[in-house]
Amino acid sequence: MYIGNHVSSSKGYEAMGKQAVKLGANTFAFFTRNPRGGRAKEIKIEDVEQYRVIAEEQEFGKVVAHAPYTMNACSAKEDIRELAYSMFEDDLKRMEFTPGNYYNFHPGSHVGQGPEKGIELISDLLNRVLKEEQTTTVLLETMSGKGSEVGKTFEELREILDLVTLKTKLGVCLDTCHVWDGGYDIVNHLDEVLDEFDHVIGLAKLKAIHFNDSLNPCGSHKDRHAKIGEGCIGKEAMRKIAVHEKLIHLPFILETPNDDEGYAREIALVKTWRKEAGLQ
Ligand code: FE
Ligand code: FE
Ligand code: ZN
C-alpha cells in the first residue's frame, strides 16, 4: 500500500525522501520545477544516491512527479506549445536520474480551439517527446473540465492514448476531486465509474490516484480540493475508494489543503482504513 502527499522539491531528493518518511508516507509527489514553470534546479548525483538509500530502506512505491500546471501542450500559440515541449523534454531527462517512476501532467486547455484540436496537439507533443529508451511512464491526469480543459472525460483521454505511438510509455492518473467535479458520481456509483474507466481506457492504464475531496458538487467543473472528509465527496466515499480492491495497488497521492500535521493525519487515516479492511 502506497500513500503520500506533495512534498517540496526545493531542497532536493534526499530532503523529499526524509520529509515523506517523517509524515509516515511511502511514496510522494513533487513538482519537477516551480509549478508556474521556469528553470529547474540542477540535479546532484550525490543527492539522488542519498535518496535511493532512503527509498530502498523504506520500500517506497513509485513516486509521481508533477509537471508545472502552467504547461499547456494544446495552447493556440505556437511559442507556448514549444515551451511546453522543451519543459517536458527536460523533465523527462531529469526523471531518468530516478528511473522507473511516473511523470504526471495536465493534458492542457484548448482555449477555444475545441477539444478535438486540443487532443490532436497534445498527442502531437507526446509523439515528439516520448522516447523508446525512457523508463518513466507519463501519466495523463483526469481533469475537472474547468475552463477549456481537455481530459474531463475518459473518452478524451482515450482519444489521446489512441493517437500516441509509444503507448507503453503512457498511463492515466485519476484525481478523485477532478472526476467528481467532471460529473462522475464516485459517491453513489464508484463501481460503475471504475467499470466505465475500464471499458473506455482500460484499468491496466490506471497508474496512480490523486486522493482529494472536493469543495463542490458532482459535475460542478470547479477543481477546488478539500481535506479528506471535509468536502462533498465525504469521508465514507473516500474510505471506499481507499480500500477498493481495484485500486489498492496504486500510489495514492494527497493534494489536500493541509500543513504537515494535516498530511500526517490523513496518511494515518488511510492506513487505518486499510488495516480495518484487512489490507495489512
Ligand atoms: Fe494535477
Ligand atoms: Fe491532481
Ligand atoms: Zn486539482
mmCIF file of C-alpha atoms in Angstrom, residues 49-209:
data_model
loop_
_atom_site.group_PDB
_atom_site.id
_atom_site.type_symbol
_atom_site.label_atom_id
_atom_site.label_comp_id
_atom_site.label_asym_id
_atom_site.label_seq_id
_atom_site.Cartn_x
_atom_site.Cartn_y
_atom_site.Cartn_z
ATOM 1 C CA GLU A 49 22.177 8.493 -4.279
ATOM 2 C CA GLN A 50 21.222 9.518 -0.728
ATOM 3 C CA TYR A 51 17.596 9.496 -1.765
ATOM 4 C CA ARG A 52 17.882 5.989 -3.236
ATOM 5 C CA VAL A 53 19.163 4.646 0.078
ATOM 6 C CA ILE A 54 16.089 6.026 1.859
ATOM 7 C CA ALA A 55 13.687 4.820 -0.833
ATOM 8 C CA GLU A 56 15.095 1.289 -0.668
ATOM 9 C CA GLU A 57 15.178 1.140 3.126
ATOM 10 C CA GLN A 58 11.611 2.393 3.392
ATOM 11 C CA GLU A 59 10.403 0.312 0.428
ATOM 12 C CA PHE A 60 8.913 3.319 -1.339
ATOM 13 C CA GLY A 61 6.495 2.764 -4.167
ATOM 14 C CA LYS A 62 6.794 4.643 -7.434
ATOM 15 C CA VAL A 63 6.841 8.395 -6.973
ATOM 16 C CA VAL A 64 4.566 10.628 -9.005
ATOM 17 C CA ALA A 65 6.312 13.748 -10.284
ATOM 18 C CA HIS A 66 4.039 16.568 -11.404
ATOM 19 C CA ALA A 67 4.701 18.812 -14.401
ATOM 20 C CA PRO A 68 4.200 22.551 -13.900
ATOM 21 C CA TYR A 69 0.490 23.204 -14.225
ATOM 22 C CA THR A 70 1.002 26.197 -16.485
ATOM 23 C CA MET A 71 2.414 23.884 -19.141
ATOM 24 C CA ASN A 72 -0.104 23.870 -21.991
ATOM 25 C CA ALA A 73 0.556 21.328 -24.715
ATOM 26 C CA CYS A 74 -2.513 22.485 -26.672
ATOM 27 C CA SER A 75 -2.234 26.252 -26.471
ATOM 28 C CA ALA A 76 -3.368 28.174 -29.543
ATOM 29 C CA LYS A 77 0.034 29.882 -29.520
ATOM 30 C CA GLU A 78 2.966 28.029 -31.024
ATOM 31 C CA ASP A 79 5.558 29.573 -28.683
ATOM 32 C CA ILE A 80 3.608 28.349 -25.632
ATOM 33 C CA ARG A 81 3.366 24.861 -27.118
ATOM 34 C CA GLU A 82 7.107 24.910 -27.809
ATOM 35 C CA LEU A 83 7.768 25.976 -24.218
ATOM 36 C CA ALA A 84 5.620 23.040 -23.058
ATOM 37 C CA TYR A 85 7.656 20.720 -25.285
ATOM 38 C CA SER A 86 11.030 21.958 -24.006
ATOM 39 C CA MET A 87 9.968 21.739 -20.337
ATOM 40 C CA PHE A 88 8.520 18.277 -20.924
ATOM 41 C CA GLU A 89 11.666 17.084 -22.711
ATOM 42 C CA ASP A 90 13.937 18.479 -19.994
ATOM 43 C CA ASP A 91 11.769 16.970 -17.233
ATOM 44 C CA LEU A 92 11.867 13.527 -18.847
ATOM 45 C CA LYS A 93 15.681 13.707 -18.988
ATOM 46 C CA ARG A 94 15.744 14.652 -15.317
ATOM 47 C CA MET A 95 13.331 11.854 -14.408
ATOM 48 C CA GLU A 96 15.917 9.336 -15.623
ATOM 49 C CA PHE A 97 18.053 10.167 -12.554
ATOM 50 C CA THR A 98 15.404 8.169 -10.660
ATOM 51 C CA PRO A 99 14.455 5.521 -13.218
ATOM 52 C CA GLY A 100 11.075 3.833 -13.470
ATOM 53 C CA ASN A 101 8.815 6.432 -11.884
ATOM 54 C CA TYR A 102 5.787 8.438 -13.026
ATOM 55 C CA TYR A 103 5.543 11.907 -14.586
ATOM 56 C CA ASN A 104 2.022 13.292 -14.367
ATOM 57 C CA PHE A 105 0.777 16.225 -16.433
ATOM 58 C CA HIS A 106 -2.422 18.135 -17.110
ATOM 59 C CA PRO A 107 -3.234 17.448 -20.768
ATOM 60 C CA GLY A 108 -3.921 21.143 -21.367
ATOM 61 C CA SER A 109 -6.557 23.762 -22.174
ATOM 62 C CA HIS A 110 -7.671 24.122 -25.783
ATOM 63 C CA VAL A 111 -8.551 27.808 -25.253
ATOM 64 C CA GLY A 112 -11.431 27.914 -27.708
ATOM 65 C CA GLN A 113 -9.915 25.702 -30.416
ATOM 66 C CA GLY A 114 -12.195 22.856 -29.338
ATOM 67 C CA PRO A 115 -11.376 19.558 -27.613
ATOM 68 C CA GLU A 116 -10.633 17.753 -30.887
ATOM 69 C CA LYS A 117 -7.904 20.233 -31.828
ATOM 70 C CA GLY A 118 -6.632 20.047 -28.246
ATOM 71 C CA ILE A 119 -6.424 16.269 -28.389
ATOM 72 C CA GLU A 120 -4.525 16.448 -31.689
ATOM 73 C CA LEU A 121 -1.974 18.967 -30.345
ATOM 74 C CA ILE A 122 -1.445 17.021 -27.099
ATOM 75 C CA SER A 123 -0.845 13.762 -28.930
ATOM 76 C CA ASP A 124 1.496 15.556 -31.373
ATOM 77 C CA LEU A 125 3.594 16.762 -28.446
ATOM 78 C CA LEU A 126 3.620 13.298 -26.864
ATOM 79 C CA ASN A 127 4.693 11.722 -30.141
ATOM 80 C CA ARG A 128 7.627 14.126 -30.282
ATOM 81 C CA VAL A 129 8.707 13.886 -26.667
ATOM 82 C CA LEU A 130 8.276 10.199 -25.734
ATOM 83 C CA LYS A 131 11.325 8.019 -26.367
ATOM 84 C CA GLU A 132 11.630 4.268 -26.658
ATOM 85 C CA GLU A 133 14.518 4.214 -24.179
ATOM 86 C CA GLN A 134 12.850 6.189 -21.377
ATOM 87 C CA THR A 135 12.000 4.295 -18.183
ATOM 88 C CA THR A 136 9.463 6.877 -16.983
ATOM 89 C CA THR A 137 5.752 6.360 -17.557
ATOM 90 C CA VAL A 138 3.972 9.596 -18.438
ATOM 91 C CA LEU A 139 0.529 9.979 -16.876
ATOM 92 C CA LEU A 140 -2.377 11.990 -18.271
ATOM 93 C CA GLU A 141 -4.355 13.433 -15.368
ATOM 94 C CA THR A 142 -8.157 13.277 -15.382
ATOM 95 C CA MET A 143 -9.385 16.894 -15.280
ATOM 96 C CA SER A 144 -12.429 18.652 -13.806
ATOM 97 C CA GLY A 145 -13.368 20.456 -17.026
ATOM 98 C CA LYS A 146 -12.791 23.913 -15.623
ATOM 99 C CA GLY A 147 -12.427 26.464 -18.433
ATOM 100 C CA SER A 148 -11.440 24.657 -21.634
ATOM 101 C CA GLU A 149 -9.524 21.787 -20.028
ATOM 102 C CA VAL A 150 -9.022 18.677 -22.135
ATOM 103 C CA GLY A 151 -9.302 15.359 -20.259
ATOM 104 C CA LYS A 152 -12.604 15.931 -18.443
ATOM 105 C CA THR A 153 -13.998 12.655 -19.787
ATOM 106 C CA PHE A 154 -12.435 9.210 -20.038
ATOM 107 C CA GLU A 155 -13.213 9.356 -23.785
ATOM 108 C CA GLU A 156 -10.991 12.407 -24.308
ATOM 109 C CA LEU A 157 -8.076 10.690 -22.571
ATOM 110 C CA ARG A 158 -8.704 7.558 -24.615
ATOM 111 C CA GLU A 159 -8.542 9.587 -27.831
ATOM 112 C CA ILE A 160 -5.144 10.974 -26.820
ATOM 113 C CA LEU A 161 -3.896 7.466 -25.998
ATOM 114 C CA ASP A 162 -5.156 6.222 -29.371
ATOM 115 C CA LEU A 163 -3.145 8.835 -31.267
ATOM 116 C CA VAL A 164 0.159 8.186 -29.448
ATOM 117 C CA THR A 165 2.595 5.690 -30.955
ATOM 118 C CA LEU A 166 4.583 4.727 -27.843
ATOM 119 C CA LYS A 167 1.524 3.621 -25.882
ATOM 120 C CA THR A 168 3.506 1.629 -23.328
ATOM 121 C CA LYS A 169 5.051 4.895 -22.061
ATOM 122 C CA LEU A 170 1.617 6.352 -21.240
ATOM 123 C CA GLY A 171 -0.854 5.852 -18.415
ATOM 124 C CA VAL A 172 -3.534 7.747 -16.519
ATOM 125 C CA CYS A 173 -3.653 9.331 -13.061
ATOM 126 C CA LEU A 174 -7.173 9.568 -11.663
ATOM 127 C CA ASP A 175 -7.803 12.614 -9.491
ATOM 128 C CA THR A 176 -10.854 11.931 -7.286
ATOM 129 C CA CYS A 177 -11.735 15.635 -6.954
ATOM 130 C CA HIS A 178 -11.421 16.164 -10.689
ATOM 131 C CA VAL A 179 -13.513 13.184 -11.835
ATOM 132 C CA TRP A 180 -16.214 14.119 -9.290
ATOM 133 C CA ASP A 181 -16.214 17.721 -10.472
ATOM 134 C CA GLY A 182 -16.187 16.371 -14.030
ATOM 135 C CA GLY A 183 -19.500 14.593 -13.401
ATOM 136 C CA TYR A 184 -18.516 11.052 -12.406
ATOM 137 C CA ASP A 185 -20.509 10.135 -9.297
ATOM 138 C CA ILE A 186 -17.917 8.227 -7.284
ATOM 139 C CA VAL A 187 -20.027 8.663 -4.139
ATOM 140 C CA ASN A 188 -23.053 6.644 -5.259
ATOM 141 C CA HIS A 189 -21.624 4.711 -8.214
ATOM 142 C CA LEU A 190 -17.930 4.013 -7.633
ATOM 143 C CA ASP A 191 -18.040 0.518 -9.144
ATOM 144 C CA GLU A 192 -19.861 1.758 -12.248
ATOM 145 C CA VAL A 193 -17.372 4.618 -12.708
ATOM 146 C CA LEU A 194 -14.445 2.183 -12.469
ATOM 147 C CA ASP A 195 -16.208 -0.153 -14.924
ATOM 148 C CA GLU A 196 -16.640 2.763 -17.291
ATOM 149 C CA PHE A 197 -12.954 3.637 -16.937
ATOM 150 C CA ASP A 198 -12.167 0.018 -17.714
ATOM 151 C CA HIS A 199 -14.371 -0.055 -20.819
ATOM 152 C CA VAL A 200 -13.194 3.271 -22.210
ATOM 153 C CA ILE A 201 -9.493 3.309 -21.257
ATOM 154 C CA GLY A 202 -8.713 0.003 -19.543
ATOM 155 C CA LEU A 203 -7.893 -0.291 -15.834
ATOM 156 C CA ALA A 204 -4.402 -1.539 -16.715
ATOM 157 C CA LYS A 205 -3.671 2.036 -17.811
ATOM 158 C CA LEU A 206 -4.593 3.439 -14.395
ATOM 159 C CA LYS A 207 -1.270 4.019 -12.611
ATOM 160 C CA ALA A 208 -1.920 6.490 -9.774
ATOM 161 C CA ILE A 209 -4.635 8.180 -7.716
#
